[in-house]
Amino acid sequence: MPPSTACTSQSIGVYRGLADLETFILHGRAARLGASAGPPLVRDADELAAFAEKYRIPPFKAATFAPGSNVRGYIGLDGGSTSSKAVLIDENGDILCKQYMLSKGNPIADTKELLTLLKNDIAQQGCTLDVLGFGATGYAADVLEESLAADANIVETVAHGMASTRFFDKVDVICDIGGQDIKVLFVTHGQISSFRLSNQCSAGNGMLLQAMAAQFGVSVKDYADVAFGAKLSPKFSYGCAVFLDTDRVTFQKEGFSREELLAGLALVLPKNVWQYVAQVPRMAALGRTFVLQGGTQYNLAAVKAQHDYILERVPDAVIHVHPHPGEAGALGAALEARRVVLQRGKSTFIGLDAAIDLSFTSRNDADTVCHFCPNHCKRTFIDTKAASGRTSRYISGFSCENGTVESKEKLKELAQRRKQLKAKYPNLVDYESKLAFQSFYKPAPLPEAGAPLTREETRRNWLGTAKKVSVTRRMQRSSAEDHAFRQTIRIGIPRVLNLYSTAPLWRVFFETLGIPSANIVFSDATTPEMWSEGGKYGSIDPCFPSKVTQAHIHHLLHHKSREKQLNYLFFPCITHLPTFVSGVMDSTSCPIVAGAPKVIRAAFTKEVDFFARAGVEYVDAAVTLTEPNYLVKQLFEAWGEKLRVTHDECEFAVNQGFEALKRFDAEMQRKGSEVLAQLEDENRPGLLLLGRPYHNDPGLNHGVLDEFQALGYPVLSIRSIPKEPEWLERFFADDLRRGMVDSPLSTSDVWPENYSANSVQKVWAAKLAARHPNLVVLDLSSFKCGHDAPTYGLIDHILSATATPAMNLHDIDANKPGGSILIRVKTYAHTLKLHEEKLKQAAANRSELEQRVAEKRRELLALQREQLAREADIQLMNEAYQAYLEADITVELPDRDFTFDAMGDTQPHSARETALALVNGHRFVIEEQTDLQQIQGGQQITLNPNLLASLNLLEIGLKKTQQTSCSSCTPHSCPTCAH
Amino acid sequence: MHTAQLPNLRSLTHADIEKELREFEAKERARLGLDSKPVEHWRDTNPQDFVKADRSSTTLLCGGLTRAQDMLIGAALRGVGYRVQPLEVPDNDALRIGKEFGNRGQCNPTYFTVGNLVKHLIHLRDEQGMSTEQIIRSHVFVTAGACGPCRFGTYATEYRKALRDAGFDGFRVLLFQQKGGLKQATGENNGLEFNPKFFFALIKAVMAGDVLNAIGYRIRPYEIEPGSTNRVLEDCKRTLAEALQHRRNIPLALWRCRRLLKSIPVNRLQAKPKVSIIGEFWAMTTEGDGNYKLQQFLESEGAEVDVQVVTAWLLYMLWQGMWDTKQRMTLPQDDEANGGLDGKNPRRKLLTLWSADKAMRGLFGFYARLIGLRHYKLPDMDEIATISHQHYDVALRGGEGHMEVGKLIQSVTHKKAHMVISVKPFGCMPSSGVSDGVQSLITTKYPAAIFSAIETTGDGAANVKSRIQMDLFKAKQVAQVEFEAAKATSRGNAEKHNHALVYPHTHGFAGTAARLVAQP
């Protein structure tokens, strides 16, 4: 009721009829919502009809055959988690028939059913089917490869790419929206050059639309018809499905109708695809030919929304909807099987009937549990038996490689293989994660009591003006009793967050003060079990690396301290971190990471004081690692009384801690140099992890690095990259020369707001990867990471400019999205394979070029000699040559530096600047050397007569003649003789 | 093998050979795909060129505080010689644009503010018909920068990214550092001089806006005629803006505002819950979709809102500088990095910061008295630090740091509010990620606190408002009980003092009505 309506006692409670309500629904609602609402999906019926005419997918008509004929073809099968699809293609790659079914839970049973349906399609026409090859993709591909001896096991992304390029020329972008995921593939020259995949979030996929439609009692098949009926739409913000749903609640409350909400959801879909998943703000840069695939394209409302979104940003875009949007994966698998079989000349497939008749058992019981590590994974064994007697076993459900074997002997073999793999393709991230917490540096002993300590101190007068003075004092030591006391102290430290980069400092600090190495106890690396057991104290929901700290504290209190009582639990609030990047604004930690110890204190003392209960004192002092002198003060305040140490002892221990950090860096860089040298020698790519220190934790990186190591790619950490300017200048020479940066370790040219230590190191590492041909990138970020978010665009710009291969996992969280990771790894592996081929090809081409140029040079020199020999004055030259051979030639040089440039053939030099000599086909250039007359009185070099035996001095001789013939010049000014 | 066609007239010279080899190599390189075009690496050009000569033809865009402050800052900067256009308060359209062109995973103040700028430029291009080049040439955006540690410090990165991706590559974003002092980036030819004149103009506008906002939130919930306060506030804003723009007497303008405000009829004898809004700076300051128009919503639900003034933020910046200096000035050796005092004079620095603190408090108090804002006390930074340090180390920085914890404790111990809402963007690092975790301990220690921490995403307003309504119901009950208790001690002076500019400060009561009836 409008507020102005007068309410009298007579009017209260009197029914006024529906007229006002109807008026509001018909006019008022739209008028009120209109101001904030967006446009409808279509303006009018004509627009809808034209659009539907162009983009509605025509019904598929299966091929027909003459009865009695033998149909020959290849089968491709896409075993998805919600549905499975199969296609039969002929020998030319054209689709003959296809089948779709909702998955029933067992991939082999689903496959048998699909194959039977395909067989029946042919049999119903009175024909027989001869399967020439079989390819699989999707989550079922591995088990099908094993049990059916599939010819091809291809990752979904590549399968979709092949299916798309089969139908359309010059595809630039493929956007596949399936029931569970979104894939956006960027294509260059018919190959997937880059890709983006949705993570575990369902925002924007087909399932979301289906679920939303179901809430309004609308079947997904009727979605488009309902949504096209809307005259306006609410403006959803893109984002995760949970936020979309809360948005939906708000809009519903505001009065939007069912039609409008469904239209709004369809309209937000492209935002989720392009802004949330693909993160592409400038679509026009991707190209102009877009192919839409995936089952969601059957929903014309979704297609219309995509179509309008793309055209608004790429006005000349050509947008295609794949004619078989739901079966594109299966089609790609069939095409790949065809390619493999034709190339190999035979198929490995067990045969259609054998596959249909395949018997199998699936076991998941006490006998299948893996006992090779404490995880005790509940594995599933799928055993198959073909009519021919062929058997196979497929194992799933394990969390590590140990789960792939069944006996101790096999486990030993596996360990042996793993060891070889580790040595051949080192994973320096893993090494760093272990080394950080080991006792690898023996600290220097504390100076004796009374030993002189000399240092420069700051003295200030009452005005505050500083003066530096040299001060010598006597070392103050604590008593022997205090030392003995410290030997009994046990300190627990969680293996989390920035402890991954600073642990050596803390370990050595305590060891220097006399705490035995064995009494410095770190929690274990994160495991799902640890999180499950200890992740129960939190009241907030920050990023997983921060949340998981509670599980580590729990682990220390309930496991480590119970094994042997801990006295203290040390979890410092590290506000600032040292960084190797130069010229930064500041060098701060992330505020969540820095504050996590305080959140832990609140969580563990809120209702029950768990520290007191465990008899452990919690120390969470704030520390600043970029100010060593201030750090001494902070640590002395935190530990001085507790450990009964003097200020001098504390200071000495801090210095030793920093020394340990230096050794840590040096060791990692040493290993990194070795790996990089090997990569360069062998023209292979190595994976550089762009991550924060805690991403070294295998529980946080979900073992994704091991997957790449297993594929034969060494893994490097940012810390392992050599930081010596001399080494780096190879890659940053141009930047330095052009004044873009003042140091190879600077990021000022790409990111002025560079105060976050770990973020700026990631950005610097991206810069290096963009300049190093053998480095490819894996960029890890945890969900909700606020310090990484600003770097996404920067890193993307930096790497894209040089087409450096990169894979992003920007939303890693507590759960391991195994399927999502696997598909990314496989797709990226495909990209890396192409990159490696490119590296090797480029190396081979460079080698060929050198060879061809050298040959050419020899050829030209031979020709030159031949020509000279024909000339009349050759005799004179021969005499000159003989004279040189016989003389001990001494050349005097001016008193300044000169350089020899063995690659002189790449840089032309003017005659004025150079004197030239040819030795064994190489041209040596003495820069800034004008003529032989000018070098009197300077330094001398003696040329080896043996060298001169092959020296072509003709050029020098000619030049000398020419220069001496000019009589009118003044030094450095004559254009005639270049004097 | 390819054989060069060489002239017959003379033999090959070395130059001929080299030339031939170069040509041969170039052809071979092309054939083998080794054409080495110079690689152009990506750089952030970060254009900053704005010179004095362009000042008259260049519009400074700014914004991001309250409506009143954005308007007054615009006027104040015009008063010191700039062309200024304050942006509108960011709305959900700005959020959508910010999300489209910003990095994923950012906090929503980034999206709102970045999107708001891009939205304005798109409006200039598409609605006003300006060419992109013209827009870039004739506009710059001015905003505050920081050195972290929360991502506020990277807003400039986001502005540039969004501008590039939205097609405004080359648009200038100029920063002044909020801790940079009164003299930054000045030069003979700088178009925008971050000098004392500039900053004094800013400070005057911010403080005038602060006192106007604070008094507005005190009067509006009790106005008898709906809308009367807002009408008067608009008149006050115009009065102050004219004074700032034409560099007239600000105290006189404030006094005129006082007369206008005094005329608003109020009834303060209504037991309304007082709700203190704390949290992340932008989320608690904005008055638009960025916090679901939280202040307006609370008032519509029958609450009196206690907002945080921007001046308190400036005092926090000064306090940080003083605390950091005091911690380090006794070290035997100075450090170079970060807050180290190497090459600095700590005594002079302390004196400067202390003087700035006193000057700000003095000016604020002066403005407050002139406009009629009585009993308004700026926070005692040392007290807040002391009470919060054991829970939230004051060395931890980012956002409001330890202030949220301190303010919640104070609201209970000093009976400053019946309810505290901590509003922050989804995933706000210092606020959601640390403060809220610590606040769970504070609410256990102080069970009387009605505390509601809400994250804003730009979506889900219905859920957030429902949560607030639930807590507000409790707060209303507490306010009513308190009012009844106050009435028992009433000396009957309430009606006498029941007008707009009287704001009683009676100890032991949080509610305005209770304070009024209980005052001696």
PDB file of C-alpha atoms in Angstrom, chain B residues 72-157:
ATOM      1  CA  LEU B  72      33.430  18.891  -1.105  1.00  0.00           C
ATOM      2  CA  ILE B  73      36.773  17.544  -2.320  1.00  0.00           C
ATOM      3  CA  GLY B  74      35.745  18.446  -5.845  1.00  0.00           C
ATOM      4  CA  ALA B  75      34.929  21.974  -4.728  1.00  0.00           C
ATOM      5  CA  ALA B  76      38.109  22.324  -2.661  1.00  0.00           C
ATOM      6  CA  LEU B  77      40.340  21.255  -5.548  1.00  0.00           C
ATOM      7  CA  ARG B  78      38.558  23.591  -7.887  1.00  0.00           C
ATOM      8  CA  GLY B  79      39.330  26.237  -5.304  1.00  0.00           C
ATOM      9  CA  VAL B  80      43.057  25.617  -5.697  1.00  0.00           C
ATOM     10  CA  GLY B  81      42.941  25.816  -9.460  1.00  0.00           C
ATOM     11  CA  TYR B  82      42.013  22.437 -10.866  1.00  0.00           C
ATOM     12  CA  ARG B  83      39.165  21.301 -13.067  1.00  0.00           C
ATOM     13  CA  VAL B  84      37.562  18.521 -11.084  1.00  0.00           C
ATOM     14  CA  GLN B  85      34.770  16.060 -11.645  1.00  0.00           C
ATOM     15  CA  PRO B  86      33.891  13.813  -8.688  1.00  0.00           C
ATOM     16  CA  LEU B  87      32.584  10.435  -9.803  1.00  0.00           C
ATOM     17  CA  GLU B  88      29.186   9.158  -8.762  1.00  0.00           C
ATOM     18  CA  VAL B  89      28.962   6.795  -5.809  1.00  0.00           C
ATOM     19  CA  PRO B  90      29.725   3.360  -7.343  1.00  0.00           C
ATOM     20  CA  ASP B  91      26.705   1.186  -8.056  1.00  0.00           C
ATOM     21  CA  ASN B  92      26.170  -2.370  -9.195  1.00  0.00           C
ATOM     22  CA  ASP B  93      26.751  -1.434 -12.835  1.00  0.00           C
ATOM     23  CA  ALA B  94      30.195  -0.252 -11.780  1.00  0.00           C
ATOM     24  CA  LEU B  95      30.724  -3.583 -10.045  1.00  0.00           C
ATOM     25  CA  ARG B  96      29.826  -5.495 -13.200  1.00  0.00           C
ATOM     26  CA  ILE B  97      32.172  -3.416 -15.318  1.00  0.00           C
ATOM     27  CA  GLY B  98      34.901  -3.769 -12.708  1.00  0.00           C
ATOM     28  CA  LYS B  99      34.511  -7.521 -12.754  1.00  0.00           C
ATOM     29  CA  GLU B 100      34.650  -7.663 -16.515  1.00  0.00           C
ATOM     30  CA  PHE B 101      37.880  -5.735 -16.804  1.00  0.00           C
ATOM     31  CA  GLY B 102      39.524  -6.462 -13.459  1.00  0.00           C
ATOM     32  CA  ASN B 103      41.529  -9.450 -12.356  1.00  0.00           C
ATOM     33  CA  ARG B 104      39.598 -12.370 -11.009  1.00  0.00           C
ATOM     34  CA  GLY B 105      39.611 -12.894  -7.253  1.00  0.00           C
ATOM     35  CA  GLN B 106      39.804  -9.246  -6.287  1.00  0.00           C
ATOM     36  CA  CYS B 107      37.887  -7.750  -3.405  1.00  0.00           C
ATOM     37  CA  ASN B 108      34.791  -5.855  -4.431  1.00  0.00           C
ATOM     38  CA  PRO B 109      35.964  -2.323  -3.505  1.00  0.00           C
ATOM     39  CA  THR B 110      38.437  -2.889  -6.310  1.00  0.00           C
ATOM     40  CA  TYR B 111      35.693  -3.864  -8.687  1.00  0.00           C
ATOM     41  CA  PHE B 112      33.381  -1.055  -7.572  1.00  0.00           C
ATOM     42  CA  THR B 113      35.949   1.727  -7.735  1.00  0.00           C
ATOM     43  CA  VAL B 114      37.763   0.505 -10.833  1.00  0.00           C
ATOM     44  CA  GLY B 115      34.475  -0.203 -12.563  1.00  0.00           C
ATOM     45  CA  ASN B 116      33.167   3.212 -11.565  1.00  0.00           C
ATOM     46  CA  LEU B 117      36.013   4.957 -13.346  1.00  0.00           C
ATOM     47  CA  VAL B 118      35.662   2.825 -16.480  1.00  0.00           C
ATOM     48  CA  LYS B 119      31.896   3.305 -16.386  1.00  0.00           C
ATOM     49  CA  HIS B 120      32.363   7.062 -16.360  1.00  0.00           C
ATOM     50  CA  LEU B 121      34.776   6.950 -19.283  1.00  0.00           C
ATOM     51  CA  ILE B 122      32.438   4.693 -21.242  1.00  0.00           C
ATOM     52  CA  HIS B 123      29.683   7.207 -20.536  1.00  0.00           C
ATOM     53  CA  LEU B 124      31.871  10.021 -21.885  1.00  0.00           C
ATOM     54  CA  ARG B 125      32.617   7.995 -24.996  1.00  0.00           C
ATOM     55  CA  ASP B 126      29.251   6.419 -25.740  1.00  0.00           C
ATOM     56  CA  GLU B 127      26.807   8.973 -24.347  1.00  0.00           C
ATOM     57  CA  GLN B 128      28.679  12.222 -24.721  1.00  0.00           C
ATOM     58  CA  GLY B 129      30.371  11.319 -27.974  1.00  0.00           C
ATOM     59  CA  MET B 130      33.940  12.046 -26.947  1.00  0.00           C
ATOM     60  CA  SER B 131      36.626  10.120 -28.756  1.00  0.00           C
ATOM     61  CA  THR B 132      38.829   7.821 -26.730  1.00  0.00           C
ATOM     62  CA  GLU B 133      41.875   9.945 -27.565  1.00  0.00           C
ATOM     63  CA  GLN B 134      40.057  13.049 -26.403  1.00  0.00           C
ATOM     64  CA  ILE B 135      39.070  11.394 -23.128  1.00  0.00           C
ATOM     65  CA  ILE B 136      42.606  10.206 -22.495  1.00  0.00           C
ATOM     66  CA  ARG B 137      44.047  13.591 -23.339  1.00  0.00           C
ATOM     67  CA  SER B 138      41.667  15.628 -21.236  1.00  0.00           C
ATOM     68  CA  HIS B 139      41.158  13.512 -18.113  1.00  0.00           C
ATOM     69  CA  VAL B 140      43.272  12.084 -15.342  1.00  0.00           C
ATOM     70  CA  PHE B 141      42.218  10.079 -12.331  1.00  0.00           C
ATOM     71  CA  VAL B 142      43.620  10.996  -8.934  1.00  0.00           C
ATOM     72  CA  THR B 143      43.526   8.627  -6.018  1.00  0.00           C
ATOM     73  CA  ALA B 144      45.351   7.649  -2.863  1.00  0.00           C
ATOM     74  CA  GLY B 145      47.963   4.931  -2.949  1.00  0.00           C
ATOM     75  CA  ALA B 146      49.543   2.796  -0.274  1.00  0.00           C
ATOM     76  CA  CYS B 147      52.446   0.451   0.256  1.00  0.00           C
ATOM     77  CA  GLY B 148      50.313  -2.473   1.297  1.00  0.00           C
ATOM     78  CA  PRO B 149      50.165  -4.908   2.818  1.00  0.00           C
ATOM     79  CA  CYS B 150      46.515  -5.341   1.844  1.00  0.00           C
ATOM     80  CA  ARG B 151      45.592  -5.083  -1.802  1.00  0.00           C
ATOM     81  CA  PHE B 152      44.428  -1.497  -1.502  1.00  0.00           C
ATOM     82  CA  GLY B 153      48.011  -0.724  -2.451  1.00  0.00           C
ATOM     83  CA  THR B 154      47.551  -2.462  -5.770  1.00  0.00           C
ATOM     84  CA  TYR B 155      44.440  -0.578  -6.808  1.00  0.00           C
ATOM     85  CA  ALA B 156      46.527   1.473  -9.216  1.00  0.00           C
ATOM     86  CA  THR B 157      47.610  -1.770 -10.910  1.00  0.00           C
TER      87      THR B 157
END
